[in-house]
Amino acid sequence: MIRKLLPPLALVGALALVPVTTATVAAADADTYKELETFMGVFERVRANYVDKVDDHQLIKGAIDGMLASLDPHSSYLEASDFQQLKTTTDGNYGGLGLSVTQEDGTVKVIAPTEDTPADRAGIKAGDYITHLDGELLYGLDLDQAVEKMRGPPGSAIKLTIVRPGRDKPFDVTLKRERIELRPVKWEIKDGVGVLNINQFSANVGDQVAAALTAMDKAAGAAKPIGYIIDLRSNPGGLLDQAVSVSDAFLDRGEIVSERGRAKDDIERFYARPGDLTGGKPLIVLVDAGSASAAEIVAGALQDHRRALVMGERSFGKGSVQTVIQLDQNSALRLTTARYYTPSGRSVQAGGIDPDIVVPQLSDPDYKDRPTVREADLRRHLISQNKVDDKLLEKDDSVDPRFNLTAAELEKKGVKDFQLDYAVKALRRLASGPSSLSKAR
């Protein structure tokens, strides 16, 4: 989640910290200064004695990368193409395969493919391991290097070797890179239910959601949708202000999210404005292990206010805020500066949003054997600071008999997306009762 791009700051290189002046000695802690001396000693010895001549910039960047990597998985230093990629991704237009990935024990692991991208159409799934690119082993490369190899001119082909838990052998998938211009908001009407699919919280998503709700009303004519499903599955997040805007579209009042920094009084709260664009019609939110960050803000806000039922699987659990500080025209620091909390005070960091009704994706024949990747699985993830037991949520441990169906049996019934089908039928039952979701619950 990217909160904002701050105005450019004066670039301070690592070497600028080294010269000894009265002011810096007085201000610096003695132990800290000793550590800086150690760093400079190592730096000079590497420059002078390493078997090959090394570039000073490469050494300093490596030191910065190492410093940020020691903090958490989401803090990083961005230069040149990485910085440009970050800016274009938040605008919803970027080049590549459409994959969210992480690194685990030196291997590249898929968090989730982005809907309607080369990776998604090729059937790559969360939990897959990418071991080779065009036959070249990825093991040992850092994540930025691996991602860089996946990039290339639109239209160019690349072969990925995939290891999927539950499969006996690796398999190859050949993809063509694309200029990915995301349609972050899509909609359709299924059996009188408005289905709103939000696949990323890039710029202007809040306005697009409002436009989609209006379009669904017009398309349905006099009947109007009986309720809405907000599909946030495999949504990796995005901009905080867009998560607030989307939540606001379905709420009349109340807090949406708060973000809290290091200091106790460093708290910023975001509230809904009067006006529910759906007129209080029933809502269901679909989430899965790929729903992260801004998607979890929306799900958590609507769940806490009893405005929506959350269905699917436990979400990813990224409850931290990254501020992007632009250092100059070609570099920036992405730094974790706060945790965010749902209206009831829950931190989803490393825990995620638990659905009110757990619905497995039975349409996926590999779902039982394929492991999921969540924030808690990432090394050096931040721990949650607050956990609130929500005793008001009902727990139903009984097994739904429909969960015994196999993917093949569902396909014969014409069900390609079991979770969505389940949600549509549940919302129709919900809408047939009291008109208010809070009463229905």
Tab-separated table of C-alpha atoms in Angstrom:
chain	number	residue	atom	x	y	z
A	1	MET	CA	0.000	0.000	0.000
A	2	ILE	CA	1.482	3.300	-1.073
A	3	ARG	CA	0.283	6.333	0.789
A	4	LYS	CA	1.916	9.165	-1.135
A	5	LEU	CA	4.956	10.342	-3.007
A	6	LEU	CA	6.655	12.985	-0.920
A	7	PRO	CA	8.360	16.024	-2.496
A	8	PRO	CA	11.953	15.394	-3.597
A	9	LEU	CA	14.499	15.553	-0.820
A	10	ALA	CA	18.179	16.347	-0.976
A	11	LEU	CA	20.042	13.149	-1.765
A	12	VAL	CA	22.309	12.085	1.060
A	13	GLY	CA	24.766	9.380	0.045
A	14	ALA	CA	26.169	6.905	2.543
A	15	LEU	CA	29.605	8.481	2.334
A	16	ALA	CA	28.192	11.816	3.431
A	17	LEU	CA	27.744	10.331	6.890
A	18	VAL	CA	31.419	9.596	7.318
A	19	PRO	CA	33.316	12.907	7.646
A	20	VAL	CA	33.895	13.757	11.279
A	21	THR	CA	32.726	17.175	12.388
A	22	THR	CA	32.087	18.583	15.838
A	23	ALA	CA	28.372	18.728	15.179
A	24	THR	CA	28.037	15.153	14.002
A	25	VAL	CA	30.189	13.750	16.798
A	26	ALA	CA	28.136	15.636	19.351
A	27	ALA	CA	24.872	14.428	17.844
A	28	ALA	CA	25.799	10.845	17.148
A	29	ASP	CA	25.675	8.120	19.709
A	30	ALA	CA	29.159	6.751	20.345
A	31	ASP	CA	28.163	3.165	19.600
A	32	THR	CA	26.452	4.182	16.392
A	33	TYR	CA	29.492	6.093	15.243
A	34	LYS	CA	31.658	3.084	16.002
A	35	GLU	CA	29.409	0.975	13.782
A	36	LEU	CA	29.801	3.530	10.996
A	37	GLU	CA	33.568	3.291	11.360
A	38	THR	CA	33.277	-0.494	10.995
A	39	PHE	CA	31.208	-0.035	7.857
A	40	MET	CA	33.765	2.306	6.343
A	41	GLY	CA	36.570	-0.092	7.247
A	42	VAL	CA	34.810	-2.927	5.420
A	43	PHE	CA	34.008	-0.634	2.491
A	44	GLU	CA	37.633	0.426	2.057
A	45	ARG	CA	38.972	-3.127	2.360
A	46	VAL	CA	36.540	-4.403	-0.249
A	47	ARG	CA	37.491	-1.570	-2.607
A	48	ALA	CA	41.178	-2.249	-2.137
A	49	ASN	CA	41.385	-6.048	-1.924
A	50	TYR	CA	38.420	-7.740	-3.615
A	51	VAL	CA	39.544	-10.099	-6.364
A	52	ASP	CA	37.833	-7.973	-9.051
A	53	LYS	CA	37.545	-4.226	-9.274
A	54	VAL	CA	34.174	-3.158	-7.894
A	55	ASP	CA	32.069	-0.066	-8.474
A	56	ASP	CA	31.575	2.240	-5.472
A	57	HIS	CA	27.922	2.776	-6.381
A	58	GLN	CA	27.324	-0.972	-6.463
A	59	LEU	CA	28.826	-1.375	-2.989
A	60	ILE	CA	26.843	1.494	-1.486
A	61	LYS	CA	23.576	0.367	-3.056
A	62	GLY	CA	24.233	-3.133	-1.759
A	63	ALA	CA	24.721	-1.715	1.735
A	64	ILE	CA	21.465	0.255	1.514
A	65	ASP	CA	19.594	-2.786	0.198
A	66	GLY	CA	20.957	-4.894	3.035
A	67	MET	CA	19.970	-2.300	5.637
A	68	LEU	CA	16.379	-2.134	4.408
A	69	ALA	CA	16.130	-5.902	3.907
A	70	SER	CA	16.902	-6.311	7.609
A	71	LEU	CA	13.733	-4.376	8.519
A	72	ASP	CA	10.703	-5.999	6.872
A	73	PRO	CA	9.721	-7.461	3.473
A	74	HIS	CA	8.141	-4.228	2.190
A	75	SER	CA	10.875	-1.634	2.777
A	76	SER	CA	13.256	-1.151	-0.125
A	77	TYR	CA	15.447	1.249	-2.085
A	78	LEU	CA	14.363	1.876	-5.666
A	79	GLU	CA	16.508	3.138	-8.492
A	80	ALA	CA	15.968	3.845	-12.184
A	81	SER	CA	13.687	1.207	-13.755
A	82	ASP	CA	12.478	-0.106	-10.381
A	83	PHE	CA	11.336	3.399	-9.393
A	84	GLN	CA	9.636	3.978	-12.745
A	85	GLN	CA	7.939	0.591	-12.456
A	86	LEU	CA	6.590	1.530	-9.023
A	87	LYS	CA	5.116	4.791	-10.328
A	88	THR	CA	3.491	3.215	-13.365
A	89	THR	CA	2.085	0.298	-11.349
A	90	THR	CA	0.202	2.670	-9.037
A	91	ASP	CA	-1.334	4.252	-12.143
A	92	GLY	CA	-2.578	0.829	-13.286
A	93	ASN	CA	-0.410	0.599	-16.409
A	94	TYR	CA	2.790	-1.420	-16.502
A	95	GLY	CA	4.660	-4.023	-18.483
A	96	GLY	CA	5.224	-7.644	-17.524
A	97	LEU	CA	3.489	-10.935	-16.849
A	98	GLY	CA	0.999	-9.918	-14.161
A	99	LEU	CA	2.434	-11.695	-11.132
A	100	SER	CA	2.815	-10.801	-7.463
A	101	VAL	CA	5.788	-12.770	-6.159
A	102	THR	CA	7.918	-13.137	-3.061
A	103	GLN	CA	11.108	-14.983	-2.225
A	104	GLU	CA	11.354	-18.049	-0.034
A	105	ASP	CA	14.652	-19.786	0.711
A	106	GLY	CA	16.211	-18.427	-2.466
A	107	THR	CA	13.288	-19.400	-4.712
A	108	VAL	CA	10.594	-17.236	-6.307
A	109	LYS	CA	7.122	-18.035	-4.994
A	110	VAL	CA	3.873	-16.766	-6.494
A	111	ILE	CA	1.576	-14.816	-4.164
A	112	ALA	CA	-1.129	-14.326	-6.792
A	113	PRO	CA	-1.548	-13.706	-10.527
A	114	THR	CA	-3.379	-10.534	-11.535
A	115	GLU	CA	-6.683	-11.196	-13.253
A	116	ASP	CA	-6.745	-11.122	-17.056
A	117	THR	CA	-2.962	-10.997	-17.490
A	118	PRO	CA	-0.610	-13.467	-19.239
A	119	ALA	CA	0.130	-15.258	-15.961
A	120	ASP	CA	-3.548	-15.577	-15.058
A	121	ARG	CA	-4.576	-16.835	-18.502
A	122	ALA	CA	-1.757	-19.413	-18.424
A	123	GLY	CA	-3.129	-20.891	-15.192
A	124	ILE	CA	-0.283	-19.890	-12.841
A	125	LYS	CA	-1.563	-20.122	-9.267
A	126	ALA	CA	-0.757	-18.849	-5.807
A	127	GLY	CA	1.801	-21.108	-4.144
A	128	ASP	CA	3.567	-22.047	-7.387
A	129	TYR	CA	7.368	-21.890	-7.396
A	130	ILE	CA	9.168	-20.416	-10.415
A	131	THR	CA	12.493	-22.219	-10.639
A	132	HIS	CA	13.786	-21.310	-14.130
A	133	LEU	CA	13.328	-18.555	-16.690
A	134	ASP	CA	14.151	-19.650	-20.250
A	135	GLY	CA	16.015	-22.592	-18.743
A	136	GLU	CA	18.151	-20.415	-16.449
A	137	LEU	CA	18.057	-21.356	-12.765
A	138	LEU	CA	16.764	-18.547	-10.541
A	139	TYR	CA	18.045	-19.971	-7.267
A	140	GLY	CA	20.447	-17.557	-5.580
A	141	LEU	CA	19.231	-14.398	-7.323
A	142	ASP	CA	17.611	-11.746	-5.159
A	143	LEU	CA	13.966	-10.953	-5.843
A	144	ASP	CA	14.665	-7.732	-7.773
A	145	GLN	CA	17.013	-9.582	-10.128
A	146	ALA	CA	14.459	-12.318	-10.728
A	147	VAL	CA	11.687	-9.804	-11.398
A	148	GLU	CA	13.945	-7.867	-13.766
A	149	LYS	CA	14.469	-11.025	-15.810
A	150	MET	CA	10.709	-11.438	-16.151
A	151	ARG	CA	10.394	-7.988	-17.693
A	152	GLY	CA	10.925	-7.315	-21.345
A	153	PRO	CA	9.421	-5.783	-24.472
A	154	PRO	CA	5.681	-6.423	-24.954
A	155	GLY	CA	5.182	-9.336	-27.310
A	156	SER	CA	8.418	-11.089	-26.373
A	157	ALA	CA	8.126	-14.660	-25.113
A	158	ILE	CA	9.495	-16.167	-21.920
A	159	LYS	CA	9.390	-19.740	-20.629
A	160	LEU	CA	8.738	-20.304	-16.931
A	161	THR	CA	9.470	-23.604	-15.213
A	162	ILE	CA	6.895	-24.172	-12.486
A	163	VAL	CA	7.004	-26.475	-9.482
A	164	ARG	CA	3.509	-26.921	-8.065
A	165	PRO	CA	3.011	-28.717	-4.755
A	166	GLY	CA	0.859	-31.768	-5.377
A	167	ARG	CA	2.285	-32.324	-8.850
A	168	ASP	CA	4.921	-35.017	-9.341
A	169	LYS	CA	6.999	-33.154	-11.905
A	170	PRO	CA	7.844	-29.545	-12.822
A	171	PHE	CA	6.212	-28.196	-15.969
A	172	ASP	CA	6.964	-25.373	-18.395
A	173	VAL	CA	4.671	-22.482	-19.312
A	174	THR	CA	5.509	-20.122	-22.176
A	175	LEU	CA	4.070	-16.626	-21.862
A	176	LYS	CA	4.125	-13.503	-23.985
A	177	ARG	CA	4.880	-10.309	-22.136
A	178	GLU	CA	2.257	-7.572	-22.414
A	179	ARG	CA	1.825	-3.918	-21.718
A	180	ILE	CA	-0.612	-4.517	-18.914
A	181	GLU	CA	-3.260	-1.852	-18.788
A	182	LEU	CA	-5.372	-2.988	-15.924
A	183	ARG	CA	-9.098	-2.599	-15.830
A	184	PRO	CA	-9.140	-2.354	-12.040
A	185	VAL	CA	-12.944	-2.373	-11.865
A	186	LYS	CA	-15.237	-4.697	-13.822
A	187	TRP	CA	-18.879	-5.535	-13.279
A	188	GLU	CA	-21.631	-7.896	-14.326
A	189	ILE	CA	-25.120	-8.855	-13.198
A	190	LYS	CA	-25.685	-12.504	-12.274
A	191	ASP	CA	-29.190	-13.680	-11.385
A	192	GLY	CA	-30.180	-10.176	-10.341
A	193	VAL	CA	-27.051	-9.670	-8.213
A	194	GLY	CA	-24.526	-6.966	-9.084
A	195	VAL	CA	-20.991	-8.372	-9.092
A	196	LEU	CA	-18.252	-5.772	-8.683
A	197	ASN	CA	-14.763	-7.112	-9.354
A	198	ILE	CA	-11.956	-4.884	-8.064
A	199	ASN	CA	-8.564	-6.366	-8.936
A	200	GLN	CA	-6.286	-3.534	-7.798
A	201	PHE	CA	-6.509	-0.229	-5.924
A	202	SER	CA	-4.745	1.961	-8.455
A	203	ALA	CA	-5.577	5.613	-9.150
A	204	ASN	CA	-9.255	6.611	-9.514
A	205	VAL	CA	-10.658	3.221	-8.465
A	206	GLY	CA	-13.098	4.944	-6.100
A	207	ASP	CA	-14.600	6.924	-8.996
A	208	GLN	CA	-14.720	3.785	-11.142
A	209	VAL	CA	-16.619	1.898	-8.436
A	210	ALA	CA	-19.196	4.692	-8.240
A	211	ALA	CA	-19.534	4.642	-12.036
A	212	ALA	CA	-19.895	0.834	-12.030
A	213	LEU	CA	-22.721	0.966	-9.482
A	214	THR	CA	-24.550	3.506	-11.648
A	215	ALA	CA	-23.973	1.389	-14.770
A	216	MET	CA	-25.342	-1.729	-13.066
A	217	ASP	CA	-28.488	0.113	-12.026
A	218	LYS	CA	-29.037	1.292	-15.599
A	219	ALA	CA	-28.329	-2.142	-17.079
A	220	ALA	CA	-30.767	-3.829	-14.684
A	221	GLY	CA	-33.528	-1.403	-15.590
A	222	ALA	CA	-36.544	-1.142	-13.327
A	223	ALA	CA	-35.642	-4.357	-11.485
A	224	LYS	CA	-32.370	-2.967	-10.091
A	225	PRO	CA	-29.827	-5.320	-8.490
A	226	ILE	CA	-31.102	-6.946	-5.302
A	227	GLY	CA	-27.656	-6.627	-3.739
A	228	TYR	CA	-23.958	-6.573	-4.555
A	229	ILE	CA	-20.928	-8.828	-4.339
A	230	ILE	CA	-17.573	-7.053	-4.012
A	231	ASP	CA	-14.989	-9.476	-5.357
A	232	LEU	CA	-11.556	-8.696	-3.860
A	233	ARG	CA	-9.959	-12.086	-4.487
A	234	SER	CA	-6.306	-11.951	-5.595
A	235	ASN	CA	-6.350	-8.167	-5.166
A	236	PRO	CA	-2.823	-7.248	-3.977
A	237	GLY	CA	-3.829	-3.793	-2.733
A	238	GLY	CA	-2.594	-0.381	-3.814
A	239	LEU	CA	-3.415	3.152	-2.725
A	240	LEU	CA	-4.759	3.906	0.735
A	241	ASP	CA	-6.938	6.804	-0.409
A	242	GLN	CA	-8.661	4.542	-2.944
A	243	ALA	CA	-9.378	1.907	-0.285
A	244	VAL	CA	-10.982	4.660	1.815
A	245	SER	CA	-12.973	5.907	-1.186
A	246	VAL	CA	-14.303	2.431	-2.036
A	247	SER	CA	-15.268	1.728	1.586
A	248	ASP	CA	-16.982	5.130	1.777
A	249	ALA	CA	-19.187	4.201	-1.196
A	250	PHE	CA	-20.962	1.574	0.937
A	251	LEU	CA	-21.005	3.311	4.337
A	252	ASP	CA	-23.063	6.180	5.737
A	253	ARG	CA	-20.859	6.992	8.693
A	254	GLY	CA	-18.081	5.805	10.974
A	255	GLU	CA	-14.366	5.172	10.893
A	256	ILE	CA	-12.985	3.281	7.924
A	257	VAL	CA	-9.366	2.743	8.972
A	258	SER	CA	-6.693	4.226	11.201
A	259	GLU	CA	-2.958	4.203	10.674
A	260	ARG	CA	-0.588	4.381	13.621
A	261	GLY	CA	3.097	5.171	13.498
A	262	ARG	CA	5.922	4.714	15.971
A	263	ALA	CA	4.811	7.365	18.473
A	264	LYS	CA	1.681	6.766	20.545
A	265	ASP	CA	0.109	10.002	19.340
A	266	ASP	CA	0.994	9.406	15.690
A	267	ILE	CA	-2.486	8.305	14.636
A	268	GLU	CA	-4.435	9.295	11.544
A	269	ARG	CA	-8.067	8.261	11.161
A	270	PHE	CA	-10.211	8.146	8.027
A	271	TYR	CA	-13.998	8.404	8.167
A	272	ALA	CA	-16.943	7.741	5.876
A	273	ARG	CA	-19.069	10.592	4.606
A	274	PRO	CA	-22.881	10.428	4.577
A	275	GLY	CA	-24.322	8.616	1.595
A	276	ASP	CA	-24.364	4.875	0.827
A	277	LEU	CA	-24.396	4.596	-2.976
A	278	THR	CA	-26.305	1.284	-2.820
A	279	GLY	CA	-29.059	2.554	-0.558
A	280	GLY	CA	-28.237	-0.042	2.078
A	281	LYS	CA	-28.720	-3.112	-0.134
A	282	PRO	CA	-27.129	-6.385	1.050
A	283	LEU	CA	-23.413	-6.811	0.419
A	284	ILE	CA	-21.075	-9.790	0.327
A	285	VAL	CA	-17.308	-9.362	0.109
A	286	LEU	CA	-15.229	-12.186	-1.384
A	287	VAL	CA	-11.615	-12.548	-0.216
A	288	ASP	CA	-8.877	-15.164	-0.459
A	289	ALA	CA	-5.209	-15.556	0.451
A	290	GLY	CA	-4.284	-13.140	-2.349
A	291	SER	CA	-6.423	-10.299	-0.945
A	292	ALA	CA	-3.957	-7.919	0.666
A	293	SER	CA	-3.393	-4.439	2.009
A	294	ALA	CA	-5.994	-2.017	0.593
A	295	ALA	CA	-8.322	-4.951	-0.143
A	296	GLU	CA	-8.155	-5.916	3.536
A	297	ILE	CA	-8.970	-2.344	4.573
A	298	VAL	CA	-12.211	-2.490	2.587
A	299	ALA	CA	-13.136	-5.979	3.803
A	300	GLY	CA	-12.297	-5.113	7.422
A	301	ALA	CA	-14.240	-1.840	7.408
A	302	LEU	CA	-17.404	-3.352	5.915
A	303	GLN	CA	-17.147	-6.368	8.232
A	304	ASP	CA	-16.638	-4.307	11.394
A	305	HIS	CA	-19.598	-2.045	10.594
A	306	ARG	CA	-21.787	-5.114	9.961
A	307	ARG	CA	-22.348	-3.711	6.488
A	308	ALA	CA	-21.271	-6.858	4.622
A	309	LEU	CA	-20.764	-10.560	5.058
A	310	VAL	CA	-17.199	-11.568	4.240
A	311	MET	CA	-16.909	-14.924	2.464
A	312	GLY	CA	-14.076	-17.003	1.043
A	313	GLU	CA	-10.746	-17.689	2.704
A	314	ARG	CA	-8.550	-15.830	5.195
A	315	SER	CA	-6.819	-12.896	3.525
A	316	PHE	CA	-3.096	-12.250	3.114
A	317	GLY	CA	-2.477	-10.227	6.278
A	318	LYS	CA	-0.511	-7.161	5.135
A	319	GLY	CA	-1.411	-4.548	7.715
A	320	SER	CA	1.453	-2.107	7.201
A	321	VAL	CA	1.698	1.242	5.410
A	322	GLN	CA	4.589	2.105	3.105
A	323	THR	CA	5.492	5.727	2.441
A	324	VAL	CA	7.421	6.389	-0.759
A	325	ILE	CA	9.992	9.158	-0.285
A	326	GLN	CA	11.367	10.399	-3.577
A	327	LEU	CA	15.084	11.144	-3.162
A	328	ASP	CA	15.771	12.501	-6.633
A	329	GLN	CA	14.379	12.092	-10.146
A	330	ASN	CA	15.488	8.456	-10.398
A	331	SER	CA	15.433	7.011	-6.901
A	332	ALA	CA	13.151	6.637	-3.923
A	333	LEU	CA	12.950	5.043	-0.498
A	334	ARG	CA	9.934	2.849	0.197
A	335	LEU	CA	9.736	2.663	3.974
A	336	THR	CA	7.251	1.024	6.308
A	337	THR	CA	6.062	3.892	8.499
A	338	ALA	CA	2.830	2.705	10.134
A	339	ARG	CA	0.438	-0.146	10.803
A	340	TYR	CA	-3.230	0.162	9.936
A	341	TYR	CA	-6.200	-0.937	12.022
A	342	THR	CA	-9.812	-1.722	11.227
A	343	PRO	CA	-12.609	0.321	12.908
A	344	SER	CA	-12.870	-2.113	15.826
A	345	GLY	CA	-9.139	-1.784	16.492
A	346	ARG	CA	-8.064	-5.026	14.815
A	347	SER	CA	-4.642	-5.202	13.266
A	348	VAL	CA	-4.694	-7.559	10.298
A	349	GLN	CA	-0.888	-7.617	10.172
A	350	ALA	CA	0.266	-11.238	9.817
A	351	GLY	CA	-3.247	-12.402	10.722
A	352	GLY	CA	-5.483	-11.241	7.914
A	353	ILE	CA	-9.244	-10.895	7.717
A	354	ASP	CA	-11.128	-14.024	8.747
A	355	PRO	CA	-14.276	-14.510	6.658
A	356	ASP	CA	-17.635	-14.731	8.382
A	357	ILE	CA	-18.351	-17.780	6.219
A	358	VAL	CA	-15.438	-19.891	4.991
A	359	VAL	CA	-16.000	-20.989	1.392
A	360	PRO	CA	-13.229	-23.011	-0.296
A	361	GLN	CA	-12.593	-22.622	-4.013
A	362	LEU	CA	-13.731	-26.097	-5.013
A	363	SER	CA	-13.505	-25.155	-8.697
A	364	ASP	CA	-9.725	-25.338	-8.379
A	365	PRO	CA	-8.734	-29.031	-8.557
A	366	ASP	CA	-5.401	-28.277	-6.840
A	367	TYR	CA	-6.742	-26.201	-3.956
A	368	LYS	CA	-6.292	-28.925	-1.303
A	369	ASP	CA	-2.650	-29.618	-2.150
A	370	ARG	CA	-1.532	-26.116	-3.109
A	371	PRO	CA	-0.092	-24.151	-0.168
A	372	THR	CA	-1.037	-20.512	0.240
A	373	VAL	CA	1.389	-17.654	0.857
A	374	ARG	CA	0.523	-15.023	3.437
A	375	GLU	CA	2.310	-12.191	5.220
A	376	ALA	CA	3.057	-14.434	8.196
A	377	ASP	CA	5.076	-16.701	5.872
A	378	LEU	CA	7.425	-13.880	4.843
A	379	ARG	CA	10.689	-13.544	6.698
A	380	ARG	CA	11.066	-10.517	8.980
A	381	HIS	CA	7.366	-9.661	8.744
A	382	LEU	CA	6.119	-7.166	11.306
A	383	ILE	CA	4.248	-8.653	14.212
A	384	SER	CA	0.726	-7.520	15.009
A	385	GLN	CA	0.464	-5.116	17.931
A	386	ASN	CA	-3.246	-5.409	18.666
A	387	LYS	CA	-5.633	-8.310	18.426
A	388	VAL	CA	-9.293	-7.871	19.208
A	389	ASP	CA	-11.442	-10.955	19.733
A	390	ASP	CA	-14.669	-10.284	17.888
A	391	LYS	CA	-17.093	-12.347	19.938
A	392	LEU	CA	-20.075	-10.885	18.104
A	393	LEU	CA	-19.271	-12.822	14.937
A	394	GLU	CA	-21.076	-16.133	14.915
A	395	LYS	CA	-19.013	-19.266	14.409
A	396	ASP	CA	-20.503	-22.133	12.436
A	397	ASP	CA	-18.296	-25.205	12.348
A	398	SER	CA	-20.789	-27.425	10.548
A	399	VAL	CA	-19.684	-28.697	7.152
A	400	ASP	CA	-21.731	-27.496	4.204
A	401	PRO	CA	-22.622	-30.597	2.124
A	402	ARG	CA	-21.938	-28.608	-1.047
A	403	PHE	CA	-18.276	-28.462	-0.038
A	404	ASN	CA	-17.962	-32.175	-0.845
A	405	LEU	CA	-18.288	-31.595	-4.581
A	406	THR	CA	-15.228	-32.005	-6.782
A	407	ALA	CA	-14.066	-29.613	-9.492
A	408	ALA	CA	-15.169	-32.097	-12.162
A	409	GLU	CA	-18.641	-32.432	-10.632
A	410	LEU	CA	-18.999	-28.665	-10.463
A	411	GLU	CA	-17.962	-28.314	-14.090
A	412	LYS	CA	-20.696	-30.740	-15.097
A	413	LYS	CA	-23.167	-28.517	-13.260
A	414	GLY	CA	-21.848	-25.494	-15.173
A	415	VAL	CA	-20.165	-23.953	-12.120
A	416	LYS	CA	-16.773	-22.516	-13.057
A	417	ASP	CA	-16.294	-20.356	-9.955
A	418	PHE	CA	-17.675	-22.070	-6.859
A	419	GLN	CA	-16.988	-19.206	-4.452
A	420	LEU	CA	-18.791	-16.665	-6.642
A	421	ASP	CA	-21.662	-19.060	-7.299
A	422	TYR	CA	-22.017	-19.696	-3.552
A	423	ALA	CA	-21.984	-15.940	-2.842
A	424	VAL	CA	-24.627	-15.168	-5.481
A	425	LYS	CA	-26.981	-17.821	-4.093
A	426	ALA	CA	-26.322	-16.683	-0.509
A	427	LEU	CA	-27.061	-13.057	-1.380
A	428	ARG	CA	-30.317	-14.012	-3.106
A	429	ARG	CA	-31.402	-15.818	0.062
A	430	LEU	CA	-30.298	-12.834	2.123
A	431	ALA	CA	-32.192	-10.372	-0.057
A	432	SER	CA	-35.380	-12.408	0.208
A	433	GLY	CA	-35.444	-11.682	3.940
A	434	PRO	CA	-35.205	-8.275	5.680
A	435	SER	CA	-33.890	-5.563	3.372
A	436	SER	CA	-31.252	-4.462	5.822
A	437	LEU	CA	-28.147	-6.614	6.057
A	438	SER	CA	-27.764	-5.745	9.718
A	439	LYS	CA	-31.246	-7.153	10.358
A	440	ALA	CA	-30.523	-10.223	8.271
A	441	ARG	CA	-27.504	-10.963	10.377
